[in-house]
Coordinates of C-alpha atoms in Angstrom, one line a residue:
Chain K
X1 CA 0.0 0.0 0.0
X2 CA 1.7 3.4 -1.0
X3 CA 2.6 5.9 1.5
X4 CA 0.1 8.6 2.5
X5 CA 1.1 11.9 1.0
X6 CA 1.8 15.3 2.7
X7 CA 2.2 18.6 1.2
X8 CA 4.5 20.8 2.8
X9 CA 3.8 24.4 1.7
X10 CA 6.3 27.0 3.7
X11 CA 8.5 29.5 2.0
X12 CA 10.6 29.2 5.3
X13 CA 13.9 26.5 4.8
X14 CA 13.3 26.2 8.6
X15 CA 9.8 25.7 9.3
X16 CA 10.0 22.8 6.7
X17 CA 13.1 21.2 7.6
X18 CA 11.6 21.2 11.1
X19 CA 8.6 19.7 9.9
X20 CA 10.6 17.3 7.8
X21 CA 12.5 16.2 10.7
X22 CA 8.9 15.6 13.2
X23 CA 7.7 13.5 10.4
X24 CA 10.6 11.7 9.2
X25 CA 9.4 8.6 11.8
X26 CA 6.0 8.7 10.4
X27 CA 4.5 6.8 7.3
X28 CA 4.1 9.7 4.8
X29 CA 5.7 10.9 1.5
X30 CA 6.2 14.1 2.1
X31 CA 6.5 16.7 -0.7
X32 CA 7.7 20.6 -0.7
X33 CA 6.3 23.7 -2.3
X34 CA 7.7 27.3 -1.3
X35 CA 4.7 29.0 -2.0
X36 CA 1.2 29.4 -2.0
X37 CA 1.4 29.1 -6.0
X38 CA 3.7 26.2 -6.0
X39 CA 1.4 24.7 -3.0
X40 CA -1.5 24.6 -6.0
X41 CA 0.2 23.5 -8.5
X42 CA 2.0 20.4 -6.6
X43 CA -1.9 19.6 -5.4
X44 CA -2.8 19.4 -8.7
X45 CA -0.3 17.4 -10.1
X46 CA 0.1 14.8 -6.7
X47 CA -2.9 14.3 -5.2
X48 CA -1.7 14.7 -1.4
X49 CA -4.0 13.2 1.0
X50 CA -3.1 16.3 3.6
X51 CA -2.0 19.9 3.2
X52 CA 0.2 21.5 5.4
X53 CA 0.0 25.5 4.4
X54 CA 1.9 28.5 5.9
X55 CA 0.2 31.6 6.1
X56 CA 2.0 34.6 5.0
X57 CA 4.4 33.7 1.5
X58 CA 5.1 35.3 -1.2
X59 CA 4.0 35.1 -5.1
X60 CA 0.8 33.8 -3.0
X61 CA -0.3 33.3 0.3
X62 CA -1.9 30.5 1.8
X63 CA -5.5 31.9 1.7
X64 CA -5.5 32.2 -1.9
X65 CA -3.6 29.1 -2.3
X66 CA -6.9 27.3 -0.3
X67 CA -9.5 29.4 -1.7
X68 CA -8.2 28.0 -5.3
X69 CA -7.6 24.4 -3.9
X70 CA -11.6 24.6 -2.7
X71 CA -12.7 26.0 -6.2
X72 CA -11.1 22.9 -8.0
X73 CA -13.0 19.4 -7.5
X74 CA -9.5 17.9 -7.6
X75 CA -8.6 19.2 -4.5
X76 CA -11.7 20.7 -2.9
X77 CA -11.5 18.2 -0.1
X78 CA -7.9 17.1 0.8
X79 CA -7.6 18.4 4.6
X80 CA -5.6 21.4 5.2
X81 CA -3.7 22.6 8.1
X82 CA -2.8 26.2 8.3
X83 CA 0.7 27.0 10.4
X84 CA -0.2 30.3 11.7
X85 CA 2.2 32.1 13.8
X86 CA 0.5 34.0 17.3
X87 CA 0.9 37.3 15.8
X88 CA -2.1 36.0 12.8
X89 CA -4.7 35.0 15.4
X90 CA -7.2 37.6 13.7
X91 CA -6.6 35.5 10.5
X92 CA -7.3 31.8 11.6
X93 CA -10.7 32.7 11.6
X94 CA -10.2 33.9 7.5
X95 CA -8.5 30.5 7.4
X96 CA -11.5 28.8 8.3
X97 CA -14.0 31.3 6.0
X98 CA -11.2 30.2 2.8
X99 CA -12.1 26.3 3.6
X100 CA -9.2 25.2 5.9
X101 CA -9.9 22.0 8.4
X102 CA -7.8 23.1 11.5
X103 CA -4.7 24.8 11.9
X104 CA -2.0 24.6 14.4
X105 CA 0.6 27.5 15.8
X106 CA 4.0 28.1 15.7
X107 CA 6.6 27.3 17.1
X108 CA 5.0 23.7 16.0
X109 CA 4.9 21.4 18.5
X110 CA 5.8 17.9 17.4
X111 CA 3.8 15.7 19.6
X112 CA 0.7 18.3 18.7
X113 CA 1.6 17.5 14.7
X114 CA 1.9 14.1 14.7
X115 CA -1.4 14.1 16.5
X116 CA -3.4 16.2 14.5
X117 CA -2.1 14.1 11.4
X118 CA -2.8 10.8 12.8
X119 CA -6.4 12.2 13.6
X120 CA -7.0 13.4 10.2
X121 CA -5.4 10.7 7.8
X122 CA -6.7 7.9 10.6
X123 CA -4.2 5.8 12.3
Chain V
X1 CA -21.5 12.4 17.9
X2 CA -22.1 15.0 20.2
X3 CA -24.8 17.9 19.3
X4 CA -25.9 20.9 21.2
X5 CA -28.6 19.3 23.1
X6 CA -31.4 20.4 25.2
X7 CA -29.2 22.4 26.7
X8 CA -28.1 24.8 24.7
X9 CA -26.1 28.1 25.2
X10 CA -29.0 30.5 25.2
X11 CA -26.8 32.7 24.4
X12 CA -25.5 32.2 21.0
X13 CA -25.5 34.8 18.9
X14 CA -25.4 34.9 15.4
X15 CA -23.6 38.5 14.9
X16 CA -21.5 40.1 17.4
X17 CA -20.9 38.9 21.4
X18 CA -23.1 40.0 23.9
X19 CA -23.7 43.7 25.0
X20 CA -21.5 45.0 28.1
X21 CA -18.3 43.5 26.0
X22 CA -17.1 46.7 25.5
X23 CA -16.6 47.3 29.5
X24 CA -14.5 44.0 29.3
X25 CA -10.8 43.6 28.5
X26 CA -9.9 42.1 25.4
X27 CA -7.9 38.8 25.4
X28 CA -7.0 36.5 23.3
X29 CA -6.3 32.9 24.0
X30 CA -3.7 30.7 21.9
X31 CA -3.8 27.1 22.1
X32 CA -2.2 25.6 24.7
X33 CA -2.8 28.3 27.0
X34 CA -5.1 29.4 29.9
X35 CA -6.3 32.8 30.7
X36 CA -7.9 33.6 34.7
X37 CA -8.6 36.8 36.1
X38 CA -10.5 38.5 38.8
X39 CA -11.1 41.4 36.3
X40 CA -14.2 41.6 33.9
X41 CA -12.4 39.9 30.7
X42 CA -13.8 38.9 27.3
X43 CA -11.6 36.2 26.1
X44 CA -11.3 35.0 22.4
X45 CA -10.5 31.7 21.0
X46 CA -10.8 29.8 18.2
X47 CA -12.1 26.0 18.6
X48 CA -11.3 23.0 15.9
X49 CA -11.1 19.9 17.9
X50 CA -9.3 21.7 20.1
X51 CA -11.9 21.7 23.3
X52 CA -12.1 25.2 25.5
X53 CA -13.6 24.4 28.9
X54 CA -14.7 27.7 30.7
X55 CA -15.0 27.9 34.8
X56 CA -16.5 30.7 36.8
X57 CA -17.0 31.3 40.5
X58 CA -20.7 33.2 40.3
X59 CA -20.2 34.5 43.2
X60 CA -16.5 36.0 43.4
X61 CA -17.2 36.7 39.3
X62 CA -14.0 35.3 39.0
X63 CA -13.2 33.1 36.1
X64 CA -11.0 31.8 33.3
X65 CA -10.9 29.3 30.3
X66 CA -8.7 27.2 28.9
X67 CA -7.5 25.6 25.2
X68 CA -6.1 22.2 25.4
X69 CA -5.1 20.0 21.7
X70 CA -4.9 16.9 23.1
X71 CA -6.4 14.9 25.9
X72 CA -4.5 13.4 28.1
X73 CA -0.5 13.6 29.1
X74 CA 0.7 10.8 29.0
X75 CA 4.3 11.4 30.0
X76 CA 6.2 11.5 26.7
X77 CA 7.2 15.3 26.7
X78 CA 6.7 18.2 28.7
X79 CA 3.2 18.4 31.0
X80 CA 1.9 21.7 29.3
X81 CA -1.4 22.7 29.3
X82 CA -1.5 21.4 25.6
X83 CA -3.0 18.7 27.6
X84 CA -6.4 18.7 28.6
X85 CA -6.3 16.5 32.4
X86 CA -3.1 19.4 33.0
X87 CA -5.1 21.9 31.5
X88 CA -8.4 21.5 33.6
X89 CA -6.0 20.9 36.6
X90 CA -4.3 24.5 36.1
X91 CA -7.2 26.0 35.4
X92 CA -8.3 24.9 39.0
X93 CA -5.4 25.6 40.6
X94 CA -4.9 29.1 39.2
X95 CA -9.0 30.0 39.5
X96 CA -8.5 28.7 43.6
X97 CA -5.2 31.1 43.7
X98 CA -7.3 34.4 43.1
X99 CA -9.7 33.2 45.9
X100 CA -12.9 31.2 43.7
X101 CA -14.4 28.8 46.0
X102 CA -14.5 25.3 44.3
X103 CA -18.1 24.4 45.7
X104 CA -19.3 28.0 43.6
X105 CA -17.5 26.8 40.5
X106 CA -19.7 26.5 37.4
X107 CA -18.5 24.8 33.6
X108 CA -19.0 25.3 30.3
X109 CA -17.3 23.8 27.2
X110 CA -17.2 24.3 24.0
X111 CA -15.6 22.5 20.5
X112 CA -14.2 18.9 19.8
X113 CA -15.3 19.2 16.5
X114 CA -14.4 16.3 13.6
X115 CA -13.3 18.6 11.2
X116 CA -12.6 16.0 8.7
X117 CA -15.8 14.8 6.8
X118 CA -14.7 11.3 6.0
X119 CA -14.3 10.1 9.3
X120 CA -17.2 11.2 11.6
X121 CA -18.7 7.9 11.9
X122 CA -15.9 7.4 14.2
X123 CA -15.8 7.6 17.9
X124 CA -12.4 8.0 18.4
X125 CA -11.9 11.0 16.5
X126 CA -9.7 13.7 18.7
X127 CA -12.1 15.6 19.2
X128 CA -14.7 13.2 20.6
X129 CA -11.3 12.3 22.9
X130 CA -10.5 15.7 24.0
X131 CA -15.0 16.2 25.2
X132 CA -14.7 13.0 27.4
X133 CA -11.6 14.0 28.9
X134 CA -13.1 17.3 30.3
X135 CA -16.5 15.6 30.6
X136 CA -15.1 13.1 33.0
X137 CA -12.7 15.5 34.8
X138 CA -15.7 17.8 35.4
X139 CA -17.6 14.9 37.0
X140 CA -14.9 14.0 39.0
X141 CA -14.3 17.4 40.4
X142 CA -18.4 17.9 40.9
X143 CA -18.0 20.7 38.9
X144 CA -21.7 21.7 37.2
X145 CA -21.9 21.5 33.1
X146 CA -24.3 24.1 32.3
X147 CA -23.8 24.9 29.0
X148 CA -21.5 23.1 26.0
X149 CA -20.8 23.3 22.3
X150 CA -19.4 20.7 20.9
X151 CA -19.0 18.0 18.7
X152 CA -20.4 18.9 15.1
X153 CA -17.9 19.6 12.0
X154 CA -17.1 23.1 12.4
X155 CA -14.6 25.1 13.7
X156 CA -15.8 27.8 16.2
X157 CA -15.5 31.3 17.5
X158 CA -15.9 31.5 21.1
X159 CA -16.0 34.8 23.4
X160 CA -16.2 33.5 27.3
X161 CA -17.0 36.6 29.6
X162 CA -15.0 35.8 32.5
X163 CA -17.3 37.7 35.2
X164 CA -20.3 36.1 34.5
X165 CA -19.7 32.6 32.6
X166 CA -21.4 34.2 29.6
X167 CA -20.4 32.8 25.8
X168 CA -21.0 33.7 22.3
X169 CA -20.5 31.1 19.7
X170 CA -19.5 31.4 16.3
X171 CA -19.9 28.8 14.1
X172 CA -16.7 29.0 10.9

C-alpha cells in the first residue's frame, strides 16, 4: 500500500526542515512547495492526502492558495492545516472562512503535529 | 457524535458577542494556554477539535478558560497545558489562587469538533477524545456543566466573559 502523501507548503527552509524532521518517523511521503502558487500546483499534479500550508508567503499566500484548492474538484476536499504564527490570530478565523480544516501555531509542537495528522489521515 | 442538546447556550448569537463586551478587556487565548482573572475579561478563541472548557465562581465573578489540543498527558514530553487532564487541573489551581471557592465553581465547554468529513462515523476521532476528557474531569471534580458546544464539523468562534460565565459562539 503506497505511503500517504503530505504537502508541505512553507516559504521558510526552517519551518519545513523542522517539519521534515517531526515527520521523518512517520508513514508519509512528504512533498515541498515554497509557495502558496507552488502549493497549487503540486496539489494538482500529486494528489496529497493532507495539506500542510503557511500563512504569509510570497508570489501567494496560503488563503489564496486554499480558496483555489476549494474551487477545483481535484482538491476541494484534501484536509488542510494552516501553520499560523500567534501574531495572525485575527486570520485563523479567515482561514477557516477560505475552507481550511484546522490549523496549528507556531513554534510547532511535534507531539501536537503528529497528533493532528494521525487524527486526520486515521491511524 | 455530540450535538448541542437540550441544553443549549441561550446565548449564541449569530452577529456580534453579547452587549457589556465593551466594559471587558480584550484577550486572546492561543492554544495551549489558559487565561484567569478577577477582572471583567472577554476572552477570544478559536475552537477545531481543540476543546475550550470555561470555569467561573458566580459569586466571586471570577473566572477563566482554557484551550487544550490533546487529551491526556501521557508522559512523553513536557506536561503543558496542551493537555487537557493538565489543563483542567491549572485551570483549577490558578482559579482557587485568586480566591474562587471550588463548591461556587460552574463549567461550560465548547468545541471537539471532527473537522474532517470522512471520518465522523468514528468515535475516536480527537475531538470526541478531548470532550470526554473534560466531561469526565468535570464529573470527578463535581463541577456543574451548564452549557456546551461541541461535537459537530465546524470550527468555532468562542468569546467567554470571565465575570459572569457568559459565551458567544461562532460557528466558521
Amino acid at each position: 500500500m503506497a505511503a500517504l502523501k503530505i504537502l508541505l507548503v512553507d516559504d521558510s527552509e526552517t519551518i519545513l526542515q523542522m517539519e521534515q524532521m517531526i515527520l521523518a518517523k512517520e508513514p508519509y511521503e512528504l512533498l515541498v512547495a515554497r509557495d502558496g502558487a507552488e502549493g497549487v500546483a503540486r496539489a494538482l499534479e500529486d494528489n496529497p492526502d493532507l495539506i500542510l500550508m503557511d500563512v504569509v508567503m510570497p508570489r501567494m499566500g496560503g488563503f489564496e492558495a486554499l480558496r483555489q484548492l476549494r474551487g477545483n474538484q481535484r482538491t476541494s476536499t484534501v484536509p488542510v492545516v494552516m501553520v499560523t504564527t500567534k501574531a495572525e490570530a485575527d486570520s485563523i478565523e479567515t482561514g477557516y472562512a477560505s475552507g481550511c480544516n484546522d490549523y496549528i501555531v507556531k513554534p510547532i509542537d511535534s507531539i501536537e503535529l503528529i497528533a493532528k495528522l494521525r487524527d486526520l489521515l486515521g491511524d | 457524535m455530540v450535538h448541542p442538546t437540550s441544553n443549549p447556550i441561550s446565548d449564541r448569537m449569530r452577529s456580534s458577542p453579547a452587549g457589556g463586551a465593551s466594559e471587558r478587556a480584550a484577550a486572546y487565548l492561543h492554544p495551549g494556554q489558559l487565561f484567569v482573572s478577577a477582572d471583567s475579561h472577554a476572552v477570544t478563541t478559536i475552537l477545531g477539535s481543540c476543546v475550550a472548557v470555561c470555569l467561573w465562581d458566580p459569586v466571586t465573578r471570577i473566572g477563566g478558560i482554557n484551550h487544550f489540543l490533546l487529551p491526556t498527558f501521557s508522559g512523553q514530553g513536557i506536561a503543558s497545558p496542551r493537555f487537557g487532564n493538565i489543563a483542567i487541573k491549572d485551570l483549577l489551581d490558578q482559579l482557587a489562587e485568586l480566591g474562587s471557592q471550588k463548591h461556587n465553581l460552574l463549567a461550560k465547554m465548547f468545541g471537539g469538533a471532527c473537522v474532517l468529513e470522512a471520518f465522523r462515523q468514528r468515535q475516536n476521532h480527537l475531538g470526541m477524545q478531548n470532550i470526554e476528557v473534560a466531561r469526565e474531569l468535570l464529573e470527578s471534580e463535581s463541577i456543574p456543566l451548564v452549557g456546551h458546544d461541541v461535537g459537530g464539523q465546524r470550527g468555532r468562534k468562542v468569546v467567554f466573559h470571565t465575570d459572569d460565565g457568559s459565551a458567544w459562539v461562532k460557528v466558521l
